[in-house]
Coordinates of C-alpha atoms in Angstrom, one line a residue:
X43 CA 0.0 0.0 0.0
X44 CA 2.8 2.4 0.9
X45 CA 4.6 1.7 -2.4
X46 CA 1.4 2.4 -4.3
X47 CA 1.0 5.7 -2.4
X48 CA 4.6 6.6 -3.1
X49 CA 4.2 5.8 -6.8
X50 CA 1.0 7.8 -7.0
X51 CA 2.4 10.9 -5.3
X52 CA 5.5 10.8 -7.5
X53 CA 3.3 10.4 -10.6
X54 CA 1.2 13.5 -9.6
X55 CA 4.3 15.7 -9.1
X56 CA 6.0 14.4 -12.3
X57 CA 2.9 14.7 -14.6
X58 CA 2.0 18.1 -13.1
X59 CA 5.4 19.7 -13.8
X60 CA 5.6 18.0 -17.2
X61 CA 2.3 19.5 -18.1
X62 CA 3.3 22.9 -16.9
X63 CA 6.6 22.7 -18.9
X64 CA 4.9 21.5 -22.1
X65 CA 2.3 24.2 -21.8
X66 CA 5.1 26.8 -21.6
X67 CA 6.9 25.3 -24.6
X68 CA 3.8 25.0 -26.7
X69 CA 2.1 28.3 -25.6
X70 CA -1.0 26.5 -24.5
X71 CA -3.1 27.0 -21.4
X72 CA -1.5 24.7 -18.7
X73 CA -4.9 23.6 -17.4
X74 CA -5.6 21.8 -20.6
X75 CA -2.6 19.6 -20.4
X76 CA -3.0 19.0 -16.7
X77 CA -6.6 17.8 -17.2
X78 CA -5.5 15.6 -20.1
X79 CA -2.6 14.1 -18.1
X80 CA -4.8 13.4 -15.1
X81 CA -7.5 11.9 -17.2
X82 CA -5.0 9.6 -19.0
X83 CA -3.4 8.6 -15.7
X84 CA -6.8 7.9 -14.1
X85 CA -9.7 6.5 -16.0
X86 CA -7.9 5.7 -19.3
X87 CA -4.9 3.8 -18.0
X88 CA -5.9 3.1 -14.4
X89 CA -2.3 4.0 -13.3
X90 CA -3.8 6.1 -10.4
X91 CA -6.9 6.0 -8.3
X92 CA -7.0 9.0 -6.0
X93 CA -9.9 7.7 -3.9
X94 CA -8.1 4.4 -3.2
X95 CA -4.7 6.2 -2.8
X96 CA -5.7 8.9 -0.4
X97 CA -9.0 7.7 1.0
X98 CA -10.6 10.1 3.5
X99 CA -7.7 12.5 3.4
X100 CA -8.3 13.4 -0.3
X101 CA -10.7 16.3 0.3
X102 CA -9.0 17.8 3.4
X103 CA -5.9 17.9 1.2
X104 CA -7.9 19.5 -1.6
X105 CA -9.5 22.0 0.8
X106 CA -6.2 23.2 2.3
X107 CA -4.6 23.4 -1.2
X108 CA -7.5 25.6 -2.4
X109 CA -7.2 27.8 0.7
X110 CA -3.5 28.4 -0.1
X111 CA -4.2 29.1 -3.7
X112 CA -6.9 31.7 -2.7
X113 CA -4.5 33.2 -0.2
X114 CA -1.8 33.7 -2.9
X115 CA -4.5 35.2 -5.1
X116 CA -5.5 37.6 -2.5
X117 CA -1.9 38.7 -2.1
X118 CA -1.8 39.7 -5.8
X119 CA -4.6 42.2 -5.3
X120 CA -3.7 45.9 -4.7
X121 CA -6.3 48.3 -3.5
X122 CA -4.7 51.1 -5.6
X123 CA -6.2 49.4 -8.6
X124 CA -9.7 49.9 -7.3
X125 CA -9.5 53.7 -7.8
X126 CA -10.5 53.3 -11.5
X127 CA -12.3 49.9 -11.5
X128 CA -14.2 49.6 -8.2
X129 CA -17.6 50.2 -9.7
X130 CA -17.4 47.5 -12.5
X131 CA -15.8 45.1 -10.0
X132 CA -18.6 45.5 -7.5
X133 CA -21.2 45.1 -10.2
X134 CA -19.7 42.0 -11.7
X135 CA -19.4 40.4 -8.3
X136 CA -23.0 41.1 -7.4
X137 CA -25.3 41.5 -10.4
X138 CA -23.0 39.5 -12.6
X139 CA -22.9 36.6 -10.2
X140 CA -26.7 36.5 -9.8
X141 CA -27.2 36.6 -13.6
X142 CA -24.7 33.8 -14.1
X143 CA -26.3 31.7 -11.3
X144 CA -29.9 32.1 -12.6
X145 CA -29.1 31.4 -16.3
X146 CA -26.8 28.5 -15.6
X147 CA -29.4 26.9 -13.4
X148 CA -32.1 27.3 -16.1
X149 CA -29.8 25.8 -18.8
X150 CA -28.8 22.9 -16.5
X151 CA -32.5 22.0 -16.1
X152 CA -33.6 22.5 -19.6
X153 CA -30.6 21.3 -21.5
X154 CA -28.9 18.6 -19.3
X155 CA -32.3 17.7 -17.7
X156 CA -31.1 17.9 -14.1
X157 CA -33.8 18.3 -11.5
X158 CA -34.4 21.9 -10.2
X159 CA -32.5 21.2 -6.9
X160 CA -29.3 20.1 -8.5
X161 CA -29.6 22.7 -11.3
X162 CA -29.7 25.5 -8.8
X163 CA -26.7 23.9 -7.0
X164 CA -24.7 23.5 -10.2
X165 CA -25.5 27.1 -11.2
X166 CA -23.9 28.3 -7.9
X167 CA -20.8 26.1 -8.4
X168 CA -20.3 27.4 -11.9
X169 CA -20.5 31.1 -10.8
X170 CA -16.8 30.8 -9.9
X171 CA -14.0 31.4 -12.4
X172 CA -10.8 31.4 -10.3
X173 CA -7.2 32.6 -10.2
X174 CA -5.9 29.2 -11.2
X175 CA -7.1 29.7 -14.7
X176 CA -7.7 33.5 -15.1
X177 CA -4.2 34.4 -13.9
X178 CA -2.3 32.3 -16.4
X179 CA -4.7 33.3 -19.2
X180 CA -4.2 37.0 -18.4
X181 CA -0.4 36.5 -18.6
X182 CA -0.8 34.8 -21.9
X183 CA -3.2 37.4 -23.4
X184 CA -1.7 40.5 -21.8
X185 CA -4.9 42.7 -22.0
X186 CA -4.7 46.4 -21.2
X187 CA -4.3 47.3 -17.5
X188 CA -7.9 48.2 -16.8
X189 CA -9.4 45.0 -18.3
X190 CA -6.7 42.9 -16.7
X191 CA -7.4 44.4 -13.3
X192 CA -11.1 43.8 -13.5
X193 CA -10.6 40.2 -14.6
X194 CA -8.1 39.5 -11.9
X195 CA -10.2 41.0 -9.1
X196 CA -13.3 39.1 -10.4
X197 CA -11.4 35.8 -10.7
X198 CA -10.1 35.9 -7.1
X199 CA -13.0 37.4 -5.3
X200 CA -15.7 35.4 -7.1
X201 CA -14.3 32.1 -5.7
X202 CA -15.4 32.6 -2.1
X203 CA -18.6 34.2 -3.2
X204 CA -19.6 31.2 -5.4
X205 CA -18.3 28.6 -2.9
X206 CA -20.3 30.1 0.0
X207 CA -23.4 30.4 -2.2
X208 CA -23.0 26.8 -3.3
X209 CA -22.6 25.7 0.3
X210 CA -25.8 27.4 1.4
X211 CA -27.8 25.7 -1.3
X212 CA -26.1 22.4 -0.5
X213 CA -27.1 22.7 3.2
X214 CA -30.6 23.6 2.2
X215 CA -30.8 20.5 0.0
X216 CA -29.7 18.2 2.8
X217 CA -32.0 19.9 5.3
X218 CA -34.9 19.7 2.9
X219 CA -35.8 23.3 3.5
X220 CA -38.3 24.8 1.1
X221 CA -38.5 28.3 2.6
X222 CA -35.0 28.9 3.6
X223 CA -34.4 32.2 1.7
X224 CA -34.2 34.3 4.8
X225 CA -32.2 31.8 6.7
X226 CA -29.8 31.4 3.8
X227 CA -29.3 35.2 3.5
X228 CA -28.5 35.5 7.2
X229 CA -26.1 32.5 7.0
X230 CA -24.5 34.1 3.9
X231 CA -23.8 37.3 5.8
X232 CA -22.6 35.5 8.9
X233 CA -20.2 33.4 6.8
X234 CA -18.7 36.5 5.2
X235 CA -18.6 38.5 8.4
X236 CA -16.7 35.7 10.3
X237 CA -14.5 35.2 7.3
X238 CA -13.6 38.9 7.1
X239 CA -13.0 39.2 10.9
X240 CA -10.7 36.1 11.1
X241 CA -8.9 37.1 7.9
X242 CA -8.1 40.6 9.1
X243 CA -7.1 39.2 12.5
X244 CA -4.8 36.6 10.9
X245 CA -3.1 39.1 8.7
X246 CA -2.7 41.4 11.7
X247 CA -1.1 38.6 13.7
X248 CA 1.4 37.9 10.9
X249 CA 2.3 41.6 10.6
X250 CA 2.8 41.9 14.3
X251 CA 5.1 38.9 14.5
X252 CA 7.2 40.1 11.5
X253 CA 7.3 43.8 12.4
X254 CA 8.6 43.1 15.9
X255 CA 11.2 40.6 14.6
X256 CA 9.7 37.8 16.7
X257 CA 10.1 35.3 13.8
X258 CA 13.6 34.7 12.4
X259 CA 14.0 35.3 8.7
X260 CA 14.4 31.7 7.7
X261 CA 11.0 30.8 9.3
X262 CA 9.0 33.6 7.7
X263 CA 7.6 31.5 4.9
X264 CA 6.9 28.4 7.1
X265 CA 5.3 30.7 9.7
X266 CA 3.0 32.3 7.1
X267 CA 2.0 28.9 5.7
X268 CA 1.1 27.7 9.2
X269 CA -0.8 30.9 10.0
X270 CA -2.9 30.6 6.8
X271 CA -3.8 26.9 7.4
X272 CA -4.6 27.6 11.0
X273 CA -6.8 30.6 10.2
X274 CA -8.6 28.6 7.5
X275 CA -9.3 25.7 9.9
X276 CA -10.3 27.9 12.8
X277 CA -12.7 29.9 10.6
X278 CA -14.3 26.7 9.3
X279 CA -14.8 25.4 12.8
X280 CA -16.7 28.6 13.7
X281 CA -18.7 28.8 10.4
X282 CA -18.5 26.1 7.8
X283 CA -16.8 27.2 4.5
X284 CA -16.0 30.7 5.9
X285 CA -12.4 29.7 5.6
X286 CA -12.3 30.5 1.9
X287 CA -13.4 34.1 2.7
X288 CA -10.8 34.2 5.5
X289 CA -7.8 33.2 3.4
X290 CA -8.8 35.6 0.6
X291 CA -9.2 38.5 3.0
X292 CA -6.0 37.5 4.8
X293 CA -4.0 37.7 1.6
X294 CA -5.6 41.0 0.5
X295 CA -4.9 42.6 3.9
X296 CA -1.3 41.3 4.1
X297 CA -0.4 42.5 0.6
X298 CA -1.8 46.1 1.1
X299 CA -0.4 46.8 4.6
X300 CA 2.6 49.2 4.9
X301 CA 4.1 48.1 8.2
X302 CA 6.4 45.3 7.1
X303 CA 7.7 43.9 3.8
X304 CA 6.1 40.6 2.6
X305 CA 7.4 40.3 -0.9
X306 CA 9.5 37.2 0.0
X307 CA 6.3 35.5 1.3
X308 CA 4.5 36.4 -2.0
X309 CA 7.4 34.8 -4.0
X310 CA 7.2 31.6 -1.9
X311 CA 3.4 31.4 -2.3
X312 CA 3.7 31.8 -6.1
X313 CA 6.1 28.8 -6.2
X314 CA 3.9 26.8 -4.0
X315 CA 0.8 27.7 -6.1
X316 CA 2.3 26.1 -9.2
X317 CA 2.8 22.8 -7.4
X318 CA -0.7 22.9 -5.8
X319 CA -2.5 23.7 -9.0
X320 CA -0.7 21.0 -10.9
X321 CA -1.4 18.4 -8.2
X322 CA -5.0 19.3 -7.7
X323 CA -5.9 19.2 -11.4
X324 CA -4.1 15.8 -11.9
X325 CA -5.9 14.4 -8.8
X326 CA -9.4 15.6 -9.5
X327 CA -9.4 14.8 -13.2
X328 CA -8.1 11.3 -12.4
X329 CA -11.3 10.7 -10.4
X330 CA -13.5 10.9 -13.5
X331 CA -15.3 7.9 -14.8
X332 CA -15.5 7.1 -18.5
X333 CA -19.1 5.7 -18.3
X334 CA -20.4 8.8 -16.5
X335 CA -18.9 11.1 -19.2
X336 CA -20.5 8.9 -21.9
X337 CA -23.9 9.2 -20.3
X338 CA -23.9 13.0 -20.6
X339 CA -23.7 12.8 -24.4
X340 CA -24.3 15.8 -26.7
X341 CA -26.4 17.7 -24.2
X342 CA -23.2 18.6 -22.3
X343 CA -21.8 20.2 -25.5
X344 CA -25.0 22.3 -25.9
X345 CA -24.8 23.2 -22.2
X346 CA -21.2 24.5 -22.6
X347 CA -22.2 26.5 -25.7
X348 CA -25.0 28.1 -23.8
X349 CA -22.6 29.1 -21.0
X350 CA -20.1 30.6 -23.4
X351 CA -22.4 32.3 -25.9
X352 CA -25.3 33.3 -23.7
X353 CA -24.7 33.2 -20.0
X354 CA -21.3 35.0 -19.8
X355 CA -22.2 37.8 -22.3
X356 CA -25.5 38.4 -20.5
X357 CA -23.7 38.5 -17.1
X358 CA -21.1 41.0 -18.3
X359 CA -23.4 43.3 -20.3
X360 CA -26.1 43.1 -17.7
X361 CA -23.9 44.0 -14.8
X362 CA -21.6 46.5 -16.5
X363 CA -24.4 48.6 -18.0
X364 CA -23.8 52.3 -17.4
X365 CA -20.1 51.9 -16.6
X366 CA -17.3 53.7 -18.3
X367 CA -16.1 50.5 -20.1
X368 CA -16.3 50.7 -23.9
X369 CA -17.9 48.1 -26.0
X370 CA -14.5 46.5 -26.9
X371 CA -13.6 46.0 -23.2
X372 CA -17.1 44.6 -22.4
X373 CA -16.9 42.2 -25.4
X374 CA -13.5 40.9 -24.3
X375 CA -14.7 40.4 -20.7
X376 CA -17.7 38.6 -22.0
X377 CA -15.2 36.1 -23.6
X378 CA -13.3 35.4 -20.4
X379 CA -14.8 33.0 -17.9
X380 CA -12.8 29.8 -17.6
X381 CA -13.7 27.7 -14.7
X382 CA -10.9 26.4 -12.4
X383 CA -10.0 24.3 -9.4
X384 CA -12.5 25.7 -6.9
X385 CA -15.4 24.7 -9.2
X386 CA -13.8 21.2 -9.5
X387 CA -13.2 20.8 -5.8
X388 CA -16.6 22.1 -4.6
X389 CA -18.5 19.9 -7.2
X390 CA -16.4 16.9 -6.2
X391 CA -17.1 17.3 -2.4
X392 CA -20.8 18.1 -2.8
X393 CA -21.4 15.2 -5.3
X394 CA -20.0 12.6 -2.9
X395 CA -22.0 13.8 0.0
X396 CA -25.2 14.1 -2.0
X397 CA -24.9 10.6 -3.5
X398 CA -24.3 9.2 0.0
X399 CA -27.4 11.1 1.2
X400 CA -29.5 9.4 -1.5
X401 CA -29.4 11.9 -4.4
X402 CA -28.2 9.5 -7.1
X403 CA -28.5 12.1 -9.9
X404 CA -25.8 14.1 -8.1
X405 CA -23.1 11.9 -9.6
X406 CA -23.5 13.9 -12.8
X407 CA -22.2 17.1 -11.1
X408 CA -18.5 16.2 -11.3
X409 CA -18.2 15.1 -14.9
X410 CA -20.4 18.0 -16.0
X411 CA -18.3 20.4 -14.1
X412 CA -15.1 19.0 -15.6
X413 CA -16.5 19.2 -19.1
X414 CA -17.2 22.8 -18.5
X415 CA -13.7 23.3 -17.1
X416 CA -12.0 21.6 -20.0
X417 CA -14.2 23.3 -22.6
X418 CA -14.0 26.8 -21.3
X419 CA -10.2 26.5 -20.7
X420 CA -9.8 25.4 -24.3
X421 CA -12.2 27.9 -25.9
X422 CA -11.0 30.9 -24.0
X423 CA -7.4 29.8 -23.9
X424 CA -7.1 29.4 -27.7
X425 CA -9.3 32.3 -28.8
X426 CA -9.0 35.1 -26.1
X427 CA -5.6 36.3 -27.4
X428 CA -6.6 36.7 -31.1
X429 CA -9.9 38.4 -30.0
X430 CA -8.1 40.8 -27.6
X431 CA -5.7 41.8 -30.4
X432 CA -8.5 42.3 -33.0
X433 CA -10.4 44.4 -30.5
X434 CA -7.4 46.5 -29.6
X435 CA -7.6 45.6 -25.9
X436 CA -4.4 43.5 -25.7
X437 CA -1.0 44.9 -25.2
X438 CA 1.3 44.2 -28.1
X439 CA 4.2 41.9 -27.5
X440 CA 6.0 43.7 -24.7
X441 CA 8.9 45.2 -26.7
X442 CA 9.6 48.1 -24.4
X443 CA 12.2 48.8 -21.7
X444 CA 12.1 49.9 -18.1
X445 CA 15.4 51.7 -17.6
X446 CA 16.8 52.1 -14.1
X447 CA 18.8 55.3 -14.2
X448 CA 18.2 58.5 -16.0
X449 CA 21.8 59.8 -16.1
X450 CA 23.1 61.3 -19.4
X451 CA 24.0 58.1 -21.4
X452 CA 21.0 56.2 -20.0
X453 CA 18.8 59.1 -21.4
X454 CA 20.6 58.7 -24.7
X455 CA 19.8 55.0 -24.8
X456 CA 16.1 55.7 -23.9
X457 CA 15.9 58.4 -26.5
X458 CA 17.2 56.2 -29.4
X459 CA 14.9 53.4 -28.3
X460 CA 12.0 55.8 -28.1
X461 CA 12.8 57.0 -31.7
X462 CA 12.4 53.4 -32.9
X463 CA 8.8 53.4 -31.4
X464 CA 9.8 51.2 -28.5
X465 CA 8.0 52.0 -25.2
X466 CA 10.5 53.2 -22.5
X467 CA 10.2 54.3 -18.9
X468 CA 13.1 55.8 -17.0
X469 CA 13.2 55.6 -13.2
X470 CA 15.7 57.5 -11.1
X471 CA 15.9 58.8 -7.5
X472 CA 17.7 61.9 -8.8
X473 CA 15.1 64.6 -9.6
X474 CA 17.5 66.5 -11.9
X475 CA 18.0 63.4 -14.1
X476 CA 14.3 62.8 -14.2
X477 CA 13.6 66.4 -15.2
X478 CA 16.2 66.3 -18.0
X479 CA 14.6 63.1 -19.3
X480 CA 11.2 64.7 -19.4
X481 CA 12.6 67.7 -21.3
X482 CA 13.6 65.2 -24.0
X483 CA 10.0 63.9 -24.1
X484 CA 10.9 60.6 -22.4
X485 CA 8.5 59.0 -19.9
X486 CA 10.3 59.2 -16.6
X487 CA 9.4 58.6 -13.0
X488 CA 11.0 60.0 -9.9
X489 CA 11.3 57.1 -7.4
X490 CA 13.6 54.5 -5.9
X491 CA 13.4 51.4 -8.0
X492 CA 13.8 49.3 -4.8
X493 CA 10.8 50.9 -3.1
X494 CA 7.9 48.6 -2.1
X495 CA 5.1 48.4 -4.6
X496 CA 7.1 50.4 -7.1
X497 CA 5.5 48.3 -9.9
X498 CA 2.1 49.7 -8.9
X499 CA 3.3 53.3 -9.4
X500 CA 4.8 52.7 -12.9
X501 CA 2.8 52.5 -16.2
X502 CA 4.3 49.3 -17.6
X503 CA 2.0 48.7 -20.5
X504 CA 4.0 47.5 -23.5
X505 CA 7.2 47.1 -21.4
X506 CA 8.7 43.7 -21.0
X507 CA 12.4 44.2 -20.2
X508 CA 14.5 45.8 -17.5
X509 CA 17.8 47.6 -18.1
X510 CA 19.6 48.3 -14.8
X511 CA 22.1 51.0 -15.7
X512 CA 23.2 52.5 -12.5
X513 CA 26.7 52.7 -11.1
X514 CA 25.7 50.5 -8.1
X515 CA 26.1 46.7 -8.7
X516 CA 24.0 45.9 -5.7
X517 CA 21.1 48.2 -6.7
X518 CA 21.2 46.8 -10.2
X519 CA 21.1 43.2 -9.0
X520 CA 18.2 43.9 -6.5
X521 CA 16.2 45.6 -9.2
X522 CA 16.7 42.6 -11.5
X523 CA 15.7 40.3 -8.7
X524 CA 12.5 42.3 -8.1
X525 CA 11.4 42.6 -11.7
X526 CA 12.4 39.0 -12.6
X527 CA 9.1 37.9 -11.2
X528 CA 7.3 40.4 -13.5
X529 CA 9.3 40.2 -16.7
X530 CA 10.9 36.8 -16.4
X531 CA 14.5 35.8 -15.7
X532 CA 15.5 36.1 -19.3
X533 CA 14.4 39.7 -19.6
X534 CA 16.2 41.5 -16.8
X535 CA 19.6 42.9 -17.6
X536 CA 22.3 44.9 -15.7
X537 CA 25.5 46.7 -16.5
X538 CA 28.5 46.0 -14.3
X539 CA 29.9 49.0 -12.5
X540 CA 33.5 48.1 -13.2
X541 CA 35.6 45.3 -14.8
X542 CA 35.9 43.3 -11.6
X543 CA 32.1 42.9 -11.5
X544 CA 32.5 40.6 -14.6
X545 CA 34.8 38.2 -12.7
X546 CA 33.0 35.0 -11.6
X547 CA 34.9 35.1 -8.3
X548 CA 34.1 38.6 -7.4
X549 CA 30.6 39.2 -8.8
X550 CA 27.3 38.2 -7.3
X551 CA 26.2 34.6 -8.1
X552 CA 24.2 34.4 -11.3
X553 CA 21.0 33.6 -9.6
X554 CA 21.2 36.9 -7.7
X555 CA 21.7 39.2 -10.7
X556 CA 20.4 39.9 -14.2
X557 CA 22.0 39.1 -17.5
X558 CA 25.2 41.0 -18.2
X559 CA 24.7 43.7 -20.8
X560 CA 26.5 44.4 -24.1
X561 CA 30.1 43.3 -24.8
X562 CA 32.9 41.9 -22.7
X563 CA 34.4 45.3 -22.1
X564 CA 31.2 47.2 -21.4
X565 CA 30.9 48.5 -17.9
X566 CA 29.2 51.6 -16.4
X567 CA 32.6 53.4 -16.2
X568 CA 33.5 52.4 -19.8
X569 CA 30.2 53.5 -21.3
X570 CA 30.3 56.7 -19.2
X571 CA 33.7 57.4 -20.7
X572 CA 32.9 56.2 -24.2
X573 CA 29.6 58.1 -24.6
X574 CA 31.1 61.2 -23.0
X575 CA 33.5 61.6 -25.9
X576 CA 32.3 64.2 -28.5
X577 CA 33.0 62.0 -31.5
X578 CA 30.9 59.0 -30.2
X579 CA 27.1 58.7 -30.9
X580 CA 24.4 56.2 -30.4
X581 CA 23.3 55.3 -33.9
X582 CA 20.8 53.0 -35.6
X583 CA 22.2 51.2 -38.7
X584 CA 20.3 49.0 -41.1
X585 CA 22.2 46.0 -42.4
X586 CA 21.6 44.7 -46.0
X587 CA 23.0 42.1 -48.4
X588 CA 25.6 44.6 -49.5
X589 CA 26.5 45.9 -46.0
X590 CA 26.5 43.0 -43.6
X591 CA 27.6 42.7 -39.9
X592 CA 31.2 42.1 -40.8
X593 CA 31.2 45.3 -42.8
X594 CA 29.6 47.1 -39.9
X595 CA 32.4 46.0 -37.5
X596 CA 35.1 46.8 -40.2
X597 CA 33.7 50.3 -40.7
X598 CA 33.3 51.3 -37.1
X599 CA 36.3 49.4 -35.7
X600 CA 36.9 48.2 -32.1
X601 CA 35.2 51.2 -30.6
X602 CA 31.8 50.0 -31.9
X603 CA 29.6 48.7 -29.1
X604 CA 26.4 47.1 -30.5
X605 CA 23.6 47.2 -27.9
X606 CA 20.3 46.2 -29.5
X607 CA 19.1 44.6 -32.7
X608 CA 15.6 45.1 -34.1
X609 CA 14.7 42.4 -36.6
X610 CA 12.5 42.8 -39.6
X611 CA 9.6 41.2 -37.8
X612 CA 9.8 43.9 -35.1
X613 CA 11.3 41.7 -32.4
X614 CA 14.0 43.2 -30.3
X615 CA 17.2 41.4 -29.2
X616 CA 19.4 42.8 -26.4
X617 CA 23.1 42.1 -26.8
X618 CA 24.5 40.3 -23.7
X619 CA 27.7 38.5 -22.9
X620 CA 26.0 35.2 -22.9
X621 CA 24.1 35.9 -26.2
X622 CA 26.2 38.0 -28.6
X623 CA 24.9 39.5 -31.8
X624 CA 24.7 37.6 -35.0
X625 CA 22.3 39.6 -37.2
X626 CA 21.0 39.0 -40.6
X627 CA 20.4 41.4 -43.5
X628 CA 17.5 43.7 -42.7
X629 CA 18.3 43.9 -39.0
X630 CA 18.6 47.4 -37.5
X631 CA 21.6 47.6 -35.1
X632 CA 21.6 50.2 -32.4
X633 CA 25.0 50.9 -30.9
X634 CA 27.7 53.3 -29.9
X635 CA 29.8 54.2 -32.9
X636 CA 32.1 57.0 -34.1
X637 CA 30.1 59.7 -35.9
X638 CA 33.1 60.6 -38.2
X639 CA 32.9 57.2 -39.9
X640 CA 30.3 57.0 -42.6
X641 CA 28.7 53.9 -44.1
X642 CA 29.6 53.6 -47.8
X643 CA 26.8 54.5 -50.2
X644 CA 24.8 51.5 -51.4
X645 CA 24.6 51.0 -55.1
X646 CA 21.4 52.3 -56.7
X647 CA 19.2 50.0 -58.7
X648 CA 20.5 51.3 -62.1
X649 CA 24.1 50.6 -60.9
X650 CA 23.1 47.0 -60.0
X651 CA 21.4 46.5 -63.3
X652 CA 24.5 47.8 -65.2
X653 CA 26.7 45.5 -63.1
X654 CA 24.4 42.5 -64.0
X655 CA 24.7 43.3 -67.7
X656 CA 28.5 43.5 -67.5
X657 CA 28.6 40.1 -65.8
X658 CA 26.3 38.6 -68.4
X659 CA 28.6 40.0 -71.3
X660 CA 31.7 38.6 -69.6
X661 CA 30.0 35.2 -69.3
X662 CA 29.0 35.2 -73.0
X663 CA 32.6 36.1 -74.0
X664 CA 34.0 33.3 -71.8
X665 CA 31.8 30.7 -73.4
X666 CA 32.8 31.9 -76.9
X667 CA 36.5 31.5 -76.0
X668 CA 35.9 28.0 -74.6
X669 CA 34.0 27.0 -77.8
X670 CA 36.7 28.3 -80.1
X671 CA 39.4 26.4 -78.2

């Protein structure tokens, strides 16, 4: 038995991470591959039976995992975003949820032919979307900031709303109450009230312990994990299922307090979330039964189509009526409602308990929910990005640069990138540098790049890379560490302050810094000296068949320092020590060169035609000589 359990747990971890990696490589929604892998490991091959493997511990494990996921989701919410979007968020969480619940229940009864009791329960379960699917989809689509904020807030806050609503209906079903409307409303308010109180208290407890240094640094993450699980369990003991509200509020309160830094806890929870999401989807999809799926038939397809084409648009347009969102933003939001792990977990738990209570038809809840999860993840995951681009509500591929430092040569780099229509944002704690950058028409922000929540203050739309160009190696490395979680490890770069910073023995370890910029000899001091010379300029040079990269280097000599390359497809390459330049004809090279050296004039089209005629005449004469010989 222990060997089977060990094999099953290993299989869950392996398949989960394999699915995540393949999804990244293939640019697909990870939830699709996770569900497919779990389905293959479970009902298709019978390699894993979660119920047999974990027994009664299955759903406590699922509940705690969902709590941690919601806590991490709450920590990604910043109240500063609500200044612009509080009204649409409030409407979509209230009126939108009610419209979704009502229409989903009607379609479950009329299309899938569930009885009214289970239809109403399924409608509440499918109100939720969830951060496990919305978050990765937003990172894939990259919608504009306002739309992304609305979708993220809805995806995180709708989970406890839908879960509590489903719980109240579930309890009414078991109690056989027919006139429980008033009782349910009171219970709903009590659940949220207790959840909010315990959540705020739990966040306050963590802040107090960290602020007063009562917890050593190496125990911060473990302490936060224990506090979240304890608050979740305590809240549930006081009021059943209020724990989901508790952990969401706890994460929200902790992320928005100003008394103690919690970024390291956020980073830990993000890593943990990937493992939890992977494991949960593998586990729950492995519980499906082939015969139950076959029984649903074509009605499930029609049910999904009704949810996507009717229910979600009606919910968005009905709730966001008379808001400042334009029709493009509303249309995109109406095409963004993938269901996630909370729907799967809640449906699984309620289905088992209802079947045990004598509601045999409740066995259809789980396969029907999973069909909705798979279908909505596939539909929205594969079509949301093209739709967002066609509507103009998606950020283009983030080609722009966040430049740390606004000193003279950093401004010159920002200026030439800006001239190539690349978004730039310069950040400096020296007001004089920022003022000079603004005089040049460059977006610039006066701030310390290492300040807490700096990313909330910056307008990063269209920006996907960081260039740390200060004279301080430690500040550059810390900036790269911070923005690595936002832009990715491959898109944060720093300039070394001096030659010794390039030595592997003297520099910071690679995992504590960004990628090293430009050539082997490029340092802050070297560029400061080079670009301070009157005969050196930053210049954009287009390569061609007649003037290749070797000609570029030959013309400008050893003083040339290529920095960026813009390919014909518009993609931008940053020159680094670990990835030097190897451009093709048509590439635009941006670099520091001598302004006294001029690129030779390219031959005009008539010149090329005359050259071709000369070569043809010489070829004819050669053949005549060979024939005469």
